Tab-separated table of C-alpha atoms in Angstrom:
chain	number	residue	atom	x	y	z
A	1	VAL	CA	12.875	12.756	-60.217
A	2	THR	CA	9.636	13.833	-62.304
A	3	ALA	CA	9.770	17.001	-60.432
A	4	ALA	CA	13.224	17.644	-61.214
A	5	LEU	CA	12.707	16.768	-65.252
A	6	THR	CA	9.618	18.823	-65.213
A	7	GLY	CA	11.657	21.520	-63.279
A	8	TYR	CA	14.077	21.477	-66.136
A	9	GLN	CA	11.877	21.336	-68.939
A	10	VAL	CA	9.289	23.712	-68.285
A	11	GLY	CA	10.910	25.590	-65.681
A	12	ILE	CA	8.216	25.007	-62.680
A	13	ALA	CA	9.028	23.720	-59.696
A	14	LEU	CA	6.633	20.809	-58.541
A	15	PRO	CA	5.679	20.460	-54.670
A	16	LEU	CA	7.408	16.760	-53.805
A	17	ALA	CA	4.973	13.814	-52.672
A	18	GLY	CA	5.439	10.036	-53.054
A	19	LYS	CA	2.948	8.036	-55.354
A	20	ALA	CA	0.427	6.114	-52.661
A	21	ALA	CA	-1.462	4.429	-55.368
A	22	ARG	CA	-5.224	5.603	-53.955
A	23	TYR	CA	-6.853	3.814	-56.888
A	24	LEU	CA	-6.240	0.236	-55.567
A	25	PRO	CA	-9.411	-1.493	-54.460
A	26	PRO	CA	-10.016	-2.122	-50.996
A	27	GLY	CA	-9.132	-5.761	-51.348
A	28	ALA	CA	-5.798	-5.461	-52.743
A	29	THR	CA	-3.808	-6.129	-49.680
A	30	TRP	CA	-0.979	-8.743	-49.399
A	31	TRP	CA	-2.727	-11.984	-48.360
A	32	PRO	CA	-0.060	-14.428	-49.119
A	33	SER	CA	-1.900	-17.576	-49.706
A	34	ARG	CA	1.119	-18.876	-51.939
A	35	GLN	CA	3.860	-18.953	-49.290
A	36	ALA	CA	6.219	-20.944	-51.439
A	37	GLU	CA	6.273	-18.896	-54.755
A	38	VAL	CA	7.822	-15.904	-55.151
A	39	LEU	CA	6.697	-13.492	-58.111
A	40	ILE	CA	9.306	-11.984	-60.421
A	41	ALA	CA	7.332	-8.799	-61.592
A	42	ARG	CA	7.294	-8.108	-65.355
A	43	THR	CA	9.858	-7.235	-66.970
A	44	ARG	CA	11.748	-6.306	-70.597
A	45	PHE	CA	14.898	-7.768	-68.848
A	46	LEU	CA	13.283	-10.936	-69.050
A	47	ASP	CA	13.744	-10.483	-72.650
A	48	THR	CA	17.112	-9.999	-73.282
A	49	ALA	CA	20.446	-12.597	-72.704
A	50	PHE	CA	20.249	-11.096	-69.056
A	51	GLY	CA	16.634	-12.277	-68.805
A	52	ALA	CA	17.679	-16.021	-70.010
A	53	SER	CA	20.515	-16.325	-67.619
A	54	LEU	CA	18.255	-14.837	-64.984
A	55	ARG	CA	16.419	-18.150	-64.989
A	56	HIS	CA	18.924	-20.527	-65.042
A	57	LEU	CA	20.755	-18.861	-61.830
A	58	LEU	CA	17.533	-18.853	-60.219
A	59	LEU	CA	16.719	-22.305	-60.496
A	60	SER	CA	20.662	-23.726	-60.323
A	61	PHE	CA	20.884	-21.706	-57.061
A	62	THR	CA	17.587	-22.357	-55.542
A	63	GLU	CA	18.413	-26.020	-55.843
A	64	ALA	CA	22.165	-25.682	-54.665
A	65	GLU	CA	21.404	-23.718	-51.621
A	66	GLY	CA	18.625	-26.120	-50.571
A	67	ILE	CA	16.082	-23.268	-50.626
A	68	PRO	CA	12.111	-24.348	-50.503
A	69	LEU	CA	10.758	-21.445	-52.555
A	70	GLN	CA	9.764	-21.080	-56.114
A	71	CYS	CA	10.298	-18.181	-58.599
A	72	VAL	CA	7.340	-17.501	-60.771
A	73	MET	CA	7.836	-15.248	-64.034
A	74	GLN	CA	4.652	-12.776	-64.271
A	75	GLN	CA	4.752	-12.379	-68.048
A	76	GLU	CA	4.699	-16.368	-68.295
A	77	LEU	CA	1.623	-16.297	-66.033
A	78	GLY	CA	-0.596	-14.506	-68.433
A	79	MET	CA	-1.345	-10.883	-69.759
A	80	TYR	CA	-2.668	-9.361	-66.715
A	81	LEU	CA	-3.367	-10.369	-63.115
A	82	SER	CA	-5.504	-8.766	-60.704
A	83	TYR	CA	-4.862	-7.445	-57.764
A	84	GLU	CA	-5.800	-9.991	-55.717
A	85	ASP	CA	-3.945	-12.413	-57.810
A	86	LEU	CA	-0.538	-10.227	-57.459
A	87	SER	CA	-0.785	-10.051	-53.785
A	88	ALA	CA	-1.196	-13.466	-53.082
A	89	PHE	CA	2.324	-14.178	-53.501
A	90	ARG	CA	5.053	-14.432	-50.799
A	91	ALA	CA	6.993	-11.508	-52.287
A	92	VAL	CA	7.931	-9.687	-55.209
A	93	VAL	CA	11.029	-9.060	-56.880
A	94	ILE	CA	11.142	-6.019	-59.185
A	95	PHE	CA	14.304	-5.618	-61.670
A	96	PRO	CA	13.463	-1.882	-62.494
A	97	GLN	CA	13.620	-0.606	-65.984
A	98	ASP	CA	12.858	2.934	-64.889
A	99	LEU	CA	12.816	5.069	-62.362
A	100	GLY	CA	9.096	5.073	-61.821
A	101	LEU	CA	7.299	2.258	-61.792
A	102	HIS	CA	3.583	1.819	-61.253
A	103	LYS	CA	4.368	-1.596	-60.476
A	104	PHE	CA	6.736	-0.772	-57.349
A	105	THR	CA	4.012	1.348	-56.305
A	106	GLU	CA	0.951	-0.601	-56.272
A	107	HIS	CA	2.894	-3.587	-54.413
A	108	TYR	CA	4.267	-1.213	-52.216
A	109	SER	CA	0.517	-0.174	-51.805
A	110	MET	CA	-0.565	-3.544	-50.997
A	111	ALA	CA	1.978	-4.150	-48.579
A	112	MET	CA	3.826	-6.597	-50.144
A	113	PRO	CA	7.226	-7.352	-49.202
A	114	ILE	CA	9.131	-6.028	-52.149
A	115	TRP	CA	12.974	-7.040	-53.392
A	116	MET	CA	15.105	-4.719	-55.604
A	117	PRO	CA	18.697	-4.733	-56.515
A	118	THR	CA	21.226	-2.522	-55.105
A	119	ARG	CA	22.164	0.773	-56.995
A	120	GLU	CA	25.149	-1.050	-58.369
A	121	TRP	CA	22.703	-3.806	-59.961
A	122	ALA	CA	20.676	-0.949	-60.931
A	123	TYR	CA	23.518	0.449	-62.785
A	124	ARG	CA	24.421	-2.477	-64.731
A	125	LEU	CA	21.061	-3.066	-65.661
A	126	GLN	CA	19.985	0.246	-67.209
A	127	MET	CA	23.069	-0.247	-69.491
A	128	ILE	CA	21.180	-3.113	-70.664
A	129	VAL	CA	17.614	-1.238	-70.942
A	130	PRO	CA	18.054	2.272	-70.746
A	131	TRP	CA	15.826	4.304	-68.423
A	132	GLY	CA	13.251	6.051	-70.094
A	133	MET	CA	12.633	8.848	-67.924
A	134	VAL	CA	16.178	10.165	-67.978
A	135	SER	CA	16.316	9.505	-71.948
A	136	TYR	CA	15.124	12.823	-72.655
A	137	SER	CA	16.614	16.479	-72.742
A	138	GLY	CA	16.266	20.177	-73.837
A	139	SER	CA	14.094	22.323	-72.108
A	140	TRP	CA	11.137	24.692	-73.453
A	141	ARG	CA	12.421	27.368	-71.158
A	142	GLY	CA	14.184	30.298	-72.569
A	143	PRO	CA	14.000	34.157	-72.568
A	144	ALA	CA	10.277	35.632	-73.391
A	145	PRO	CA	9.752	37.081	-76.641
A	146	PRO	CA	8.963	41.085	-77.027
A	147	PRO	CA	5.391	41.590	-77.297
A	148	GLU	CA	5.363	42.531	-81.008
A	149	ALA	CA	7.127	39.106	-81.841
A	150	LEU	CA	4.429	36.959	-80.198
A	151	GLU	CA	2.626	36.327	-83.323
A	152	ASN	CA	5.540	34.233	-85.051
A	153	VAL	CA	6.903	32.579	-81.763
A	154	PRO	CA	5.699	28.931	-81.738
A	155	PRO	CA	3.854	28.442	-78.072
A	156	PRO	CA	5.479	26.713	-75.195
A	157	GLY	CA	5.525	23.103	-75.660
A	158	HIS	CA	6.110	23.415	-79.446
A	159	PRO	CA	8.834	21.135	-81.207
A	160	ALA	CA	10.429	24.879	-82.638
A	161	ARG	CA	10.732	26.205	-79.036
A	162	LEU	CA	13.041	22.930	-77.888
A	163	ILE	CA	16.246	24.229	-76.554
A	164	ALA	CA	19.481	21.828	-76.729
A	165	PRO	CA	20.271	20.943	-73.125
A	166	GLU	CA	23.309	22.275	-71.574
A	167	GLU	CA	26.479	20.621	-69.882
A	168	ALA	CA	25.762	21.843	-66.577
A	169	TRP	CA	22.388	21.748	-64.602
A	170	PRO	CA	20.792	25.159	-65.736
A	171	ASP	CA	19.706	27.009	-62.774
A	172	PRO	CA	19.189	24.049	-60.329
A	173	GLY	CA	18.031	26.102	-57.447
A	174	VAL	CA	19.280	23.320	-55.218
A	175	PRO	CA	22.956	23.018	-54.701
A	176	GLY	CA	22.879	19.175	-54.705
A	177	LEU	CA	21.701	18.529	-57.569
A	178	ALA	CA	25.148	18.042	-59.596
A	179	HIS	CA	23.649	16.211	-62.722
A	180	PRO	CA	21.020	17.088	-65.088
A	181	PRO	CA	17.978	14.646	-65.178
A	182	TYR	CA	18.798	13.055	-68.300
A	183	PHE	CA	21.476	11.255	-69.664
A	184	ASN	CA	22.529	8.486	-72.319
A	185	ALA	CA	23.102	5.273	-70.828
A	186	GLN	CA	24.671	3.723	-73.181
A	187	THR	CA	27.466	6.056	-74.124
A	188	THR	CA	30.990	5.280	-73.476
A	189	PRO	CA	32.590	5.689	-70.910
A	190	TYR	CA	28.869	4.697	-69.112
A	191	PRO	CA	27.202	7.354	-66.926
A	192	LEU	CA	28.069	5.861	-63.562
A	193	ALA	CA	27.792	9.035	-61.187
A	194	GLN	CA	24.486	10.287	-63.164
A	195	ALA	CA	23.044	6.687	-62.676
A	196	ALA	CA	23.835	6.551	-59.471
A	197	PHE	CA	23.051	10.131	-58.328
A	198	TRP	CA	19.362	9.600	-59.824
A	199	TYR	CA	18.708	6.254	-58.555
A	200	GLN	CA	19.587	7.536	-54.741
A	201	PHE	CA	15.989	9.873	-55.417
A	202	SER	CA	13.640	7.159	-56.751
A	203	GLU	CA	11.002	5.599	-54.439
A	204	PHE	CA	13.019	2.564	-54.997
A	205	VAL	CA	15.391	3.803	-52.254
A	206	SER	CA	13.610	6.575	-50.527
A	207	TYR	CA	10.736	4.161	-48.933
A	208	PRO	CA	11.353	2.287	-45.927
A	209	ALA	CA	11.251	-1.439	-45.869
A	210	VAL	CA	12.255	-2.186	-49.642
A	211	GLN	CA	14.408	-5.046	-49.050
A	212	GLN	CA	17.827	-4.861	-51.633
A	213	PHE	CA	20.022	-7.701	-52.562
A	214	ASP	CA	23.089	-7.820	-54.643
A	215	SER	CA	23.426	-11.108	-55.762
A	216	VAL	CA	20.896	-14.144	-56.663
A	217	PRO	CA	22.046	-16.383	-53.909
A	218	ASP	CA	21.708	-13.241	-51.503
A	219	MET	CA	18.083	-12.841	-52.681
A	220	LEU	CA	17.131	-16.186	-52.406
A	221	ARG	CA	18.391	-16.258	-48.868
A	222	ASN	CA	16.878	-13.712	-47.283
A	223	LEU	CA	13.211	-13.927	-49.209
A	224	ALA	CA	13.238	-17.743	-47.381
A	225	SER	CA	14.279	-16.029	-43.947
A	226	ALA	CA	13.050	-12.872	-43.690
A	227	ASP	CA	10.450	-11.492	-40.966
A	228	LEU	CA	7.738	-10.565	-43.925
A	229	VAL	CA	5.327	-9.473	-41.332
A	230	GLY	CA	6.910	-7.101	-39.819
A	231	ILE	CA	8.386	-5.826	-43.243
A	232	SER	CA	5.008	-5.496	-44.547
A	233	GLY	CA	3.612	-3.655	-40.926
A	234	GLU	CA	6.261	-0.873	-41.868
A	235	MET	CA	5.122	-0.570	-45.273
A	236	ARG	CA	1.655	-0.143	-43.971
A	237	ARG	CA	2.381	2.734	-41.865
A	238	PHE	CA	4.390	4.337	-44.220
A	239	ARG	CA	1.630	4.306	-46.726
A	240	ALA	CA	-1.033	5.517	-43.983
A	241	GLU	CA	1.687	8.246	-43.858
A	242	LEU	CA	2.097	9.121	-47.825
A	243	TRP	CA	-2.035	9.045	-47.804
A	244	ARG	CA	-2.029	11.798	-45.091
A	245	THR	CA	1.051	14.004	-46.362
A	246	THR	CA	0.376	13.638	-50.254
A	247	ARG	CA	-3.284	14.762	-49.689
A	248	ALA	CA	-1.855	18.094	-47.946
A	249	VAL	CA	0.518	18.647	-50.813
A	250	TYR	CA	-2.311	17.896	-53.579
A	251	ALA	CA	-4.222	20.508	-51.537
A	252	ALA	CA	-1.747	23.092	-51.351
A	253	ALA	CA	-0.862	22.768	-54.915
A	254	ALA	CA	-4.463	23.295	-55.971
A	255	SER	CA	-4.858	25.992	-54.160
A	256	GLU	CA	-1.501	27.804	-55.284
A	257	LEU	CA	-2.936	27.266	-59.097
A	258	ALA	CA	-5.920	28.323	-58.408
A	259	ALA	CA	-4.727	31.753	-56.920
A	260	ALA	CA	-2.290	32.074	-59.442
A	261	ALA	CA	-4.941	31.657	-62.706
A	262	ALA	CA	-7.201	34.392	-60.328
A	263	ALA	CA	-4.250	36.624	-60.578
A	264	ALA	CA	-3.741	36.102	-64.212
A	265	GLY	CA	-7.480	36.754	-64.919
A	266	LYS	CA	-7.650	40.028	-62.424
A	267	GLU	CA	-4.477	41.476	-64.628
A	268	GLY	CA	-6.049	40.236	-67.866
A	269	ASP	CA	-9.351	42.285	-66.865
A	270	GLU	CA	-7.414	45.492	-65.896
A	271	GLY	CA	-5.306	45.452	-68.943
A	272	SER	CA	-8.206	45.286	-71.249
A	273	GLY	CA	-10.345	47.738	-69.289
């Protein structure tokens, strides 16, 4: 999604690489000492009417289903928790308020089992709190001005260069990109097709072993019965793959940038000569 937004707004095709949270300390790994507690990750949804209803539903269905688990709201535990504290819970439930979340990347890197809402749930949630990543439109791309006019033209990235978004995806390069990477979630009719399309490109869907739920009872039952050790093992294997592949992608991108800079510098030297 980030690559699509950047490609549309500035016209640069970025290599694709999943986030791997390399900055986590060595001790940040899932170690469920709080087996009976499930962490509900910090989210803006809990500050809405949805959050009040969710608290009630979690308590009611836990009691009705006889599930021996307690759901703990992260934002009620204090301002910040260490990675070691976060990794001590049985699992984490994330209600995404955006398509790219550091909390998801960090919990995944710790190989901590993650539960996420299905695409239908995510669509309904983003009508309450719109995804920030797709709320910005416009592009700084456009025809290059003639050399004699450069003195009066704002540089790329200047607000005056911002071009209004087009109705159709401009020069997508990939036929499958049927929708622009931006939309207003609070319009009528609601942009179901766009939300569903871009949610499929998120790490929540593309990373293996992420557990999905389509109702509160479904989530609670699976949290109680799932093979957490097996889920965590699959996450660790994919994390190791991410570490290998992302390093190669970043190295290739750095080489391309260095080569482009060297070529531009050589052209500039020849032109000034």
